[in-house]
CSV table of C-alpha atoms and ligand atoms in Angstrom, one decimal:
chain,number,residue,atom,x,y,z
A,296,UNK,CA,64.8,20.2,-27.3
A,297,UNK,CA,63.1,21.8,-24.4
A,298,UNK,CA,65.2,22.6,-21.5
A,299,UNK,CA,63.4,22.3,-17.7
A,300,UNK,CA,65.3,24.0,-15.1
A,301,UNK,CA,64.2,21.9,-12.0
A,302,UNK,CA,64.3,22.9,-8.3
A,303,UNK,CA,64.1,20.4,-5.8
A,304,UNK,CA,64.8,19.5,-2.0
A,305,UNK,CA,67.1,16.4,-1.6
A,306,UNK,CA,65.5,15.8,-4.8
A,307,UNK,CA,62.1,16.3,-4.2
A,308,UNK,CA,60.4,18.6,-6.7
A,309,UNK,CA,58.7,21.4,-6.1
A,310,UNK,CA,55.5,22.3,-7.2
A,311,UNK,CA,56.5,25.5,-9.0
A,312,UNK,CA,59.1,22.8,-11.1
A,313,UNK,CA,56.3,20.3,-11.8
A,314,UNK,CA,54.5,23.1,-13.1
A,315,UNK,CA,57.1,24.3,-15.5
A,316,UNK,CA,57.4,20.7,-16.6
A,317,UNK,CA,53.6,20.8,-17.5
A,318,UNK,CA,54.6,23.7,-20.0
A,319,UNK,CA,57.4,21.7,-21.2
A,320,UNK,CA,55.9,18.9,-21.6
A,321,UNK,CA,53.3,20.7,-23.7
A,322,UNK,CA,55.9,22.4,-25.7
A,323,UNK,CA,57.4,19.1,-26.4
A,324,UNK,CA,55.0,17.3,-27.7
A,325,UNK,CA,55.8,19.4,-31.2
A,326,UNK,CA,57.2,16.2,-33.6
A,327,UNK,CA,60.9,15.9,-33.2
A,328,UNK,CA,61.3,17.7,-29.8
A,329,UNK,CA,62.4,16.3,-26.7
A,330,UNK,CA,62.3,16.9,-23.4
A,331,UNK,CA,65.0,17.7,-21.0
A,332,UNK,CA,65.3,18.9,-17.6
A,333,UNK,CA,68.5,20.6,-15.0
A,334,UNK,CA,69.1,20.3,-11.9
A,335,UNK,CA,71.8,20.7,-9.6
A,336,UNK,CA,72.8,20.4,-5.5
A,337,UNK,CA,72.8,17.3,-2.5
A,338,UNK,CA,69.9,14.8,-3.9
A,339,UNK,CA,69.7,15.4,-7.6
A,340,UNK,CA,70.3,12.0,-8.3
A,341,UNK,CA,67.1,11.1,-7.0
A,342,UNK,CA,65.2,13.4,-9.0
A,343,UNK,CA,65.6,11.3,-12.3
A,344,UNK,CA,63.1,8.9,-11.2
A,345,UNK,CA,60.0,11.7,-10.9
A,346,UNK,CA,61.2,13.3,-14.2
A,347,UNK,CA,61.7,10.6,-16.4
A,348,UNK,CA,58.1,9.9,-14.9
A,349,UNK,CA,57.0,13.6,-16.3
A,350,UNK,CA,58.5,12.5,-19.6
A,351,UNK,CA,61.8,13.7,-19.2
A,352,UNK,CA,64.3,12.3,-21.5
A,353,UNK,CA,67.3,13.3,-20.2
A,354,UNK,CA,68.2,15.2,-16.6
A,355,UNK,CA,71.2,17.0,-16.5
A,356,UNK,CA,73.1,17.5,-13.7
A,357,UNK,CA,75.2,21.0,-13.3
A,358,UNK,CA,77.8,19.7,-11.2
A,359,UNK,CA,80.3,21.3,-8.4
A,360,UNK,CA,81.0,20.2,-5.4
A,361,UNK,CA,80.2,24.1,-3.9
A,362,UNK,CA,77.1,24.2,-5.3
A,363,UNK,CA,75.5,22.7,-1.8
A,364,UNK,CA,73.5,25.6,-1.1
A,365,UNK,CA,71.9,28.0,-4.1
A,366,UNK,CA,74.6,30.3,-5.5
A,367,UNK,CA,72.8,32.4,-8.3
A,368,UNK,CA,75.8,34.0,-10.2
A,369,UNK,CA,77.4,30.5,-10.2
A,370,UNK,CA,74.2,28.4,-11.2
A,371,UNK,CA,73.5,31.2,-14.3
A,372,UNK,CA,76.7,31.0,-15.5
A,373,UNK,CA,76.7,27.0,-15.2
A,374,UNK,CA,73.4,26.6,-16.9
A,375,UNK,CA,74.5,29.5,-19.7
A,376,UNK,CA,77.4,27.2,-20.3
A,377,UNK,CA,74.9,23.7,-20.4
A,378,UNK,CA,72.7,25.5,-22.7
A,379,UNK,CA,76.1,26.8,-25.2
A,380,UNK,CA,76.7,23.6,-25.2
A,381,UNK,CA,73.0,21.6,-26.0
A,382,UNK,CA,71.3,25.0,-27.8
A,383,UNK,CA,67.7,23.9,-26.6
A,384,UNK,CA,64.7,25.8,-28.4
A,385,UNK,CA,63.3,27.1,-25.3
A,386,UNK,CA,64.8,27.2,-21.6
A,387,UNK,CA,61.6,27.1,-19.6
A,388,UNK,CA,62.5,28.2,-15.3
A,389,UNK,CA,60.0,28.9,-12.1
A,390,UNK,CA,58.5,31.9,-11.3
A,391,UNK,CA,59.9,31.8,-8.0
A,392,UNK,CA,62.7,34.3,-6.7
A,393,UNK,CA,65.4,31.9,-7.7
A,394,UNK,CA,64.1,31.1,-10.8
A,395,UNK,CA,63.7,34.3,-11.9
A,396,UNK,CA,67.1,35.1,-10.9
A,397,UNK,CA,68.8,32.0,-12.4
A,398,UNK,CA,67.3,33.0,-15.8
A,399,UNK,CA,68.0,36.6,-15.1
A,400,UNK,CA,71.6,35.7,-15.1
A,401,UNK,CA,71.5,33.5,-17.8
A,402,UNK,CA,69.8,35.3,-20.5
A,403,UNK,CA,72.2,38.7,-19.4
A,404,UNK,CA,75.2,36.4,-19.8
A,405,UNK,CA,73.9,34.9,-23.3
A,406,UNK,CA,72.6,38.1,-24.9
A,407,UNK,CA,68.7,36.8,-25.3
A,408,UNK,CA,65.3,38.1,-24.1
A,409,UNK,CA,63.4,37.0,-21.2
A,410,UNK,CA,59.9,36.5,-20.9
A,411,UNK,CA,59.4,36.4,-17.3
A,412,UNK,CA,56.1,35.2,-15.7
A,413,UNK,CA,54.3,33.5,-18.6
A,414,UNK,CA,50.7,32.1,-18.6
A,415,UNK,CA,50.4,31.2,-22.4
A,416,UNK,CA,53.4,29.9,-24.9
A,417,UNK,CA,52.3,30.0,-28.6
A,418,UNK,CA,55.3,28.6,-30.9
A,419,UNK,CA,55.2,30.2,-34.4
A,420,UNK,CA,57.4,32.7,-36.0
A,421,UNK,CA,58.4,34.4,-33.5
A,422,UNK,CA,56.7,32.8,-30.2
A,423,UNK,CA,53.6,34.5,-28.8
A,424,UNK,CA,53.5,34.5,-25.0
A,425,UNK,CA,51.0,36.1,-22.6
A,426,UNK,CA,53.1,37.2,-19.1
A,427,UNK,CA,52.1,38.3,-16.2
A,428,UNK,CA,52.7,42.1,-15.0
A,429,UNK,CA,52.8,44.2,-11.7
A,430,UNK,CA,51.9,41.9,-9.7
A,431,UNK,CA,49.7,39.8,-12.0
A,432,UNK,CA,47.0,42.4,-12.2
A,433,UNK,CA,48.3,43.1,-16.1
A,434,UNK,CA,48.5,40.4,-18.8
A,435,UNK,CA,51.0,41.6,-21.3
A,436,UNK,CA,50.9,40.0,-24.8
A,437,UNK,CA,54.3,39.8,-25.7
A,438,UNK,CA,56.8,38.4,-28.7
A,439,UNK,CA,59.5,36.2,-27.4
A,440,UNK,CA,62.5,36.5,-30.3
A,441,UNK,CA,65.8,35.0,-30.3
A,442,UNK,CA,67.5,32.1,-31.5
A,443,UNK,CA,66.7,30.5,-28.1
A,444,UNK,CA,63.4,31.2,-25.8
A,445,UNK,CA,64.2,31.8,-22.5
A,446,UNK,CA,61.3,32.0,-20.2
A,447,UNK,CA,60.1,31.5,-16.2
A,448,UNK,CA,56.5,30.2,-15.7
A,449,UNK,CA,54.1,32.3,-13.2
A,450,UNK,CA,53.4,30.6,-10.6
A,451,UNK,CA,50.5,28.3,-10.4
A,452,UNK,CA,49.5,29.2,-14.3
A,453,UNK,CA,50.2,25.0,-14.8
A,454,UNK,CA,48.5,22.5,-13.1
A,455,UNK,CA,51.3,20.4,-11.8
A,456,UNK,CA,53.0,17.3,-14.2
A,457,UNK,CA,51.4,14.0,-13.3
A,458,UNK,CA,53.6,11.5,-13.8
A,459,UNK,CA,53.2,9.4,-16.2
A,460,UNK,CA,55.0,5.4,-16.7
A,461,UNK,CA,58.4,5.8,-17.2
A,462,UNK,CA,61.4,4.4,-15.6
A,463,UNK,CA,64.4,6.3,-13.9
A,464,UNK,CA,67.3,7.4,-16.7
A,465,UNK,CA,70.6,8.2,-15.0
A,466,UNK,CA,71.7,11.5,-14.1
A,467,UNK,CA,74.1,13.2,-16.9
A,468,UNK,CA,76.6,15.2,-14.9
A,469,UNK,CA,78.0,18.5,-16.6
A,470,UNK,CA,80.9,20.1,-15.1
A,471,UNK,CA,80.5,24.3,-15.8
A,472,UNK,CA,83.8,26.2,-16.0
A,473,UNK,CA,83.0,28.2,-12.3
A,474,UNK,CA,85.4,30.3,-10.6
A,475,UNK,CA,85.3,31.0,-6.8
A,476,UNK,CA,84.3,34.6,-7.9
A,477,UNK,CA,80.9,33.0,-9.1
A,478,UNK,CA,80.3,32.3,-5.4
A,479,UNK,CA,80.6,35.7,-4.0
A,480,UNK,CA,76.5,35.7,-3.5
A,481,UNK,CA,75.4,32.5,-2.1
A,482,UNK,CA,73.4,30.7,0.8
A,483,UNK,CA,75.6,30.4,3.6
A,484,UNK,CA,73.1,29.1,6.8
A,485,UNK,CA,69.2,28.3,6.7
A,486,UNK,CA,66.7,28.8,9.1
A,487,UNK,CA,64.6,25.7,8.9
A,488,UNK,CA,61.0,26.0,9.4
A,489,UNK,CA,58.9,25.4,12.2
A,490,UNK,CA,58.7,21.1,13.0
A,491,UNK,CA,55.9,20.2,11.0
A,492,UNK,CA,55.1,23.4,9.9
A,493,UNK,CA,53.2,23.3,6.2
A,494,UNK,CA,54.5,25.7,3.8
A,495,UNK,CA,52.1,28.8,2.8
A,496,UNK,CA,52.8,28.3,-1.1
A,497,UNK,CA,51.8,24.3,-0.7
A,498,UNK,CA,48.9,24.7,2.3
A,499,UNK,CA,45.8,23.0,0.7
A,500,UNK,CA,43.7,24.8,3.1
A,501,UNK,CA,44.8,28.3,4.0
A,502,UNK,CA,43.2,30.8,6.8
A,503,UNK,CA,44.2,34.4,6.4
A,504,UNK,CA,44.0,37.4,9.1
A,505,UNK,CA,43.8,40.6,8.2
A,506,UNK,CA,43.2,44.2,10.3
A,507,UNK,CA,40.1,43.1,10.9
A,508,UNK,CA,41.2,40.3,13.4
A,509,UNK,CA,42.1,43.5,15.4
A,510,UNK,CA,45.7,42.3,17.7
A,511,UNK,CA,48.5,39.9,17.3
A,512,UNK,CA,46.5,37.7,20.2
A,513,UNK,CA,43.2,37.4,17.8
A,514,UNK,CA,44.9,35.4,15.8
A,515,UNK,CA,44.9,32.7,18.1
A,516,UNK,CA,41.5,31.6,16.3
A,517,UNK,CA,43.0,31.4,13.0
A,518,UNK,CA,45.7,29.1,14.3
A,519,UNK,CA,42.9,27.0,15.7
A,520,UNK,CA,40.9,26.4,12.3
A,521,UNK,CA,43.9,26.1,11.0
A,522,UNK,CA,45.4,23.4,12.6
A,523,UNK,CA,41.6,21.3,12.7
A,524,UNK,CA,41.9,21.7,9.2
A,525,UNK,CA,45.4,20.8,8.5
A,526,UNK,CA,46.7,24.1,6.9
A,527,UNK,CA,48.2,26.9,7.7
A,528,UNK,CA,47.6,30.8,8.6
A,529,UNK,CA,48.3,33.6,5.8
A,530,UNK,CA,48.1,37.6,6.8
A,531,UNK,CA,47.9,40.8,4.6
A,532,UNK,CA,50.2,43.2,4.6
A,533,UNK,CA,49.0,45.2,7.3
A,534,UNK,CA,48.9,42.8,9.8
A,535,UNK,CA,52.8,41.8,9.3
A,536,UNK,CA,53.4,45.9,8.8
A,537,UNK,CA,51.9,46.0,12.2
A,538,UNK,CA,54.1,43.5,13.7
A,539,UNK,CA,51.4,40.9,14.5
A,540,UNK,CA,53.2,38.2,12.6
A,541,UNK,CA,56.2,37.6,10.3
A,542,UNK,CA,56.8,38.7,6.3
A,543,UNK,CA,56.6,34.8,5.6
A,544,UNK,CA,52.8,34.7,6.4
A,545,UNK,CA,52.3,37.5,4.0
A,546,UNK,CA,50.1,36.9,0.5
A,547,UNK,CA,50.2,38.8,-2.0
A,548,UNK,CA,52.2,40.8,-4.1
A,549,UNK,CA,55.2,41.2,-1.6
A,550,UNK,CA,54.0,37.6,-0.1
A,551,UNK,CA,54.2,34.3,-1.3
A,552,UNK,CA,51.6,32.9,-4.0
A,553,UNK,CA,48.9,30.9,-2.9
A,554,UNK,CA,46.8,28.2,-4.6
A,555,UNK,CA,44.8,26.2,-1.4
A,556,UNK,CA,41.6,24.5,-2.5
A,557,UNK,CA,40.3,26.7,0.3
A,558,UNK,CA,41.3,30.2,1.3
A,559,UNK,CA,39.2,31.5,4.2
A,560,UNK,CA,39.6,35.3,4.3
A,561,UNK,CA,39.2,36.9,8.1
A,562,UNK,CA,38.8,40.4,8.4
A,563,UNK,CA,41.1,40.9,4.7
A,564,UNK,CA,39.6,43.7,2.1
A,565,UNK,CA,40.9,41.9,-0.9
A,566,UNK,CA,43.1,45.1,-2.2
A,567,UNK,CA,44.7,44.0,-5.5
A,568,UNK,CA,47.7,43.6,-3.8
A,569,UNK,CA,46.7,41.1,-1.6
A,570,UNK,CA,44.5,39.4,-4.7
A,571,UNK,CA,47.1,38.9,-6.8
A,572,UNK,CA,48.0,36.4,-4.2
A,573,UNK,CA,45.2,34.2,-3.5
A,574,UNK,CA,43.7,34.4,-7.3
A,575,UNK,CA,44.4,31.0,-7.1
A,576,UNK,CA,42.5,29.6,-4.6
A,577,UNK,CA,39.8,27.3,-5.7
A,578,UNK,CA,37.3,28.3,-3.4
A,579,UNK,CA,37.4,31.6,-1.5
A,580,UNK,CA,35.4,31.5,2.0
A,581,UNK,CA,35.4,35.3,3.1
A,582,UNK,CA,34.1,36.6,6.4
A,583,UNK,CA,33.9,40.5,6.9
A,584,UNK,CA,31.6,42.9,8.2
A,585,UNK,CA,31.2,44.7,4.7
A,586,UNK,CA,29.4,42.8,2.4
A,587,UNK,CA,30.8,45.0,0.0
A,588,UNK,CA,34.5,44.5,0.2
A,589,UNK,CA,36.1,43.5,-2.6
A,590,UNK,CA,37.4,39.8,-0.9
A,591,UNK,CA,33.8,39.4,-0.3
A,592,UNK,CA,32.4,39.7,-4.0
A,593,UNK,CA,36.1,37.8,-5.3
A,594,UNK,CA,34.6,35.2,-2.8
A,595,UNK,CA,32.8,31.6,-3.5
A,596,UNK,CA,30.8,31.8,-0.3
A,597,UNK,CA,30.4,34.6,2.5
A,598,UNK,CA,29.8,35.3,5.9
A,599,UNK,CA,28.7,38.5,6.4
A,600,UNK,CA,29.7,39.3,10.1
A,601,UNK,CA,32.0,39.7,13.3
A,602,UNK,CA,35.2,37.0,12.6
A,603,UNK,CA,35.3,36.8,16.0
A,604,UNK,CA,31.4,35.7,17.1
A,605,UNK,CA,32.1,33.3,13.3
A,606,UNK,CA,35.0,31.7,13.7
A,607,UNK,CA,34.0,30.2,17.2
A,608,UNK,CA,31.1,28.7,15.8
A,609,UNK,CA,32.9,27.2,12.5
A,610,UNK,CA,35.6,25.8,15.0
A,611,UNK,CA,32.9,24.5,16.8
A,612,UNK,CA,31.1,23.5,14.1
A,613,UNK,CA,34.1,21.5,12.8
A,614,UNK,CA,34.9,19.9,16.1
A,615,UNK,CA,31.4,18.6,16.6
A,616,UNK,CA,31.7,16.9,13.2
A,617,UNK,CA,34.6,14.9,13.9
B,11,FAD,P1,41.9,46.6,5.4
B,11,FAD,O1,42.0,47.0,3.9
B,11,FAD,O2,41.9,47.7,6.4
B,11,FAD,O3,40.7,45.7,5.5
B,11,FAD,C1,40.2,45.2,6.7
B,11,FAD,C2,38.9,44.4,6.5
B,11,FAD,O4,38.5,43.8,7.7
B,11,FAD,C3,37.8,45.3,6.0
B,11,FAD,O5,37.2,44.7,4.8
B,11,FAD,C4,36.8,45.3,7.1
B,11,FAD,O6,35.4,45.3,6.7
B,11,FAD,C5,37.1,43.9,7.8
B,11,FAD,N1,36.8,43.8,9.2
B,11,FAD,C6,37.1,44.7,10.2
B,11,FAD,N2,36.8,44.2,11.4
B,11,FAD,C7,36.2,43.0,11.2
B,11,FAD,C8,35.7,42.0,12.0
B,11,FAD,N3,35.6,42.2,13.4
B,11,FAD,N4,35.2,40.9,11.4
B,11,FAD,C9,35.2,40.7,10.1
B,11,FAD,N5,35.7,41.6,9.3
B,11,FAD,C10,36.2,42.8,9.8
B,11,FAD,N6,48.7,43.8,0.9
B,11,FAD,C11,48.8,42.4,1.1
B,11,FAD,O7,47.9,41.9,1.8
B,11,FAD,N7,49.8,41.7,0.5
B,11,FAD,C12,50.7,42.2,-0.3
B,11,FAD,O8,51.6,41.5,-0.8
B,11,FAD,C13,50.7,43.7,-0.5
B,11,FAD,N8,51.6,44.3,-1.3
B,11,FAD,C14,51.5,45.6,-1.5
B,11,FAD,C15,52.4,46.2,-2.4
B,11,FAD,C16,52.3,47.6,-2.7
B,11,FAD,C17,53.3,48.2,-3.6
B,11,FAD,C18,51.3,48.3,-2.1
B,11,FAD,C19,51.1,49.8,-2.4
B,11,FAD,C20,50.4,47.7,-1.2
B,11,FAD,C21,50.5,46.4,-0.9
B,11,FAD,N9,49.6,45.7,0.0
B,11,FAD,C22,49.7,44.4,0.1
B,11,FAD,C23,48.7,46.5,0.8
B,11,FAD,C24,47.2,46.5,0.3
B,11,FAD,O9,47.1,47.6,-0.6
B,11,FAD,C25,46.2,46.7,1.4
B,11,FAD,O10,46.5,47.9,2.1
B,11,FAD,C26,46.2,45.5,2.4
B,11,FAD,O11,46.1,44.3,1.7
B,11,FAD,C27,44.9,45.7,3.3
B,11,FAD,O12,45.0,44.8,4.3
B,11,FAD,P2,43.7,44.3,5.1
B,11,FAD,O13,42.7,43.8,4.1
B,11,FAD,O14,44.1,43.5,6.2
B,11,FAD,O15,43.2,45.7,5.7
């Protein structure tokens, strides 16, 4: 049996999870294997219908009535325990923080290896998997031992499940043995996002500022395309080390992941550090000055010139065309 561990939002999935599941999936279609997934929190009930859709068997629900916010000590343990108890081949989680740190906790609680940030799973004897490393700018070709493969997926390696007919299988509750201690770290308030705001990680059209857009107040074009186009704006590093907008717009390797179908690139080198972040996109539109930056030769199309004299004229450009 493959195991899923599933993150959701009032049991939405995310895309990270539907991207595990794709691995899954993959790995499960090996005769006799079976798909599972686990979840947990407010709204799990309504996830069975999406993952029996994925071709999830069975969902498994780790159950406590304090696990209403994320708790990672207490969900590791709990899924250690749910995985003691079913002994799946392979425990597949997210590359995202808490993924990682769910399986972190886990696989130190269990005794078994990791394999954190995996692009490629080949079963055999022992599994071969190719991870992710630094950042993304090393592929590591790796063995994954162990009675049971534990593993997170890096983000955006999977095309997301599409669902496929199925209809919705209850939710199996398990209860873990959890002690208040298991609580000690834990969510305890949430800032929610800006009304309407469209997450970086999810933006199907993203417009990133870096030094080049030269002040905090230059970014008011950005925001503009952004909006016409119905994404959102991502920065570099330097522009959130300079204080001209927050961490949570940063890509990269100390940002958030993208993978828009459009990333237009203002003013941004493309250091590997900030690469590592938009590899994903599916087309790169880069406007810069040099036409020898790095972002610029990583780019599908260019525009070599002043973001500022561009951008006015693509905004325009747009408008006119509605
Ligand atoms: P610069 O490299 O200074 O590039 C500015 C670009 O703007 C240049 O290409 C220039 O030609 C162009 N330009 C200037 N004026 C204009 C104009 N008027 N019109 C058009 N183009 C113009 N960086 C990240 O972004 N994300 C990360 O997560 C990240 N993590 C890091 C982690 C570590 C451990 C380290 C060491 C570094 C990290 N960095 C990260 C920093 C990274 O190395 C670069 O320093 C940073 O990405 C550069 O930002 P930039 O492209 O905005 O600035």
């Amino acid at each position: 049996m493959i195991l899923v561990v599933i993150e959701h939002e009032g049991g939405a999935l995310d895309r990270l999870s539907s991207e595990a599941l794709t691995l899954g999936r993959s790995l499960a279609a090996a005769p006799g294997e079976r798909l599972q997934a686990v979840v947990w929190g407010p709204g799990s009930a309504a996830t069975a219908g999406p993952l029996v859709a994925s071709g999830v068997a069975v969902v498994h629900e780790i159950a406590d009535p304090r696990l209403t916010e994320f708790a990672p000590e207490a969900l590791g343990k709990g899924l250690a325990q749910l995985i003691e108890r079913e002994g799946p081949v392979a425990v597949i989680g997210t590359g995202s923080e808490r993924g990682a740190e769910i399986l972190a906790h886990a696989a130190a609680r269990l005794g078994l290896p990791l394999a954190a940030n995996v692009t490629e799973v080949r079963p055999g004897q022992p599994w071969q998997v190719t991870r992710q490393r630094w950042g993304g700018s090393l592929l590591e070709e790796a063995r994954l031992d162990g009675p049971i493969r534990l593993l997170t997926v890096a983000p955006h390696a999977f095309e997301p499940a599409v669902a496929v007919a199925g209809s919705a299988a209850a939710v199996q509750a398990f209860a873990p043995d959890l002690t208040d201690g298991d609580f000690r770290v834990r969510i305890t308030s949430l800032v929610p996002a800006e009304e309407g705001a469209i997450s970086l990680a999810d933006a199907r059209v993203v417009v990133g500022g870096g030094r080049g857009v030269g002040s905090a107040e230059g970014f008011a074009q950005l925001d503009e395309l952004a909006t016409l186009l119905g994404g959102t704006v991502g920065v570099s590093r330097v522009v959130t080390s300079a204080g001209w907008r927050p961490h949570a717009q940063q890509v990269g390797q100390t940002g958030t992941r993208i993978a828009p179908d459009l990333y237009i690139a203002c003013g941004i080198s493309g250091a590997i550090q900030h690469m590592v972040g938009a590899r994903s996109a599916k087309a790169i539109l880069a406007i810069n000055t040099d036409r020898d930056a790095p972002m610029v030769t990583h780019a599908t199309y260019a525009v070599i010139g002043d973001l500022h004299t561009v951008l006015p004229a693509i905004i325009a450009a747009v408008r006119a065309a509605r």
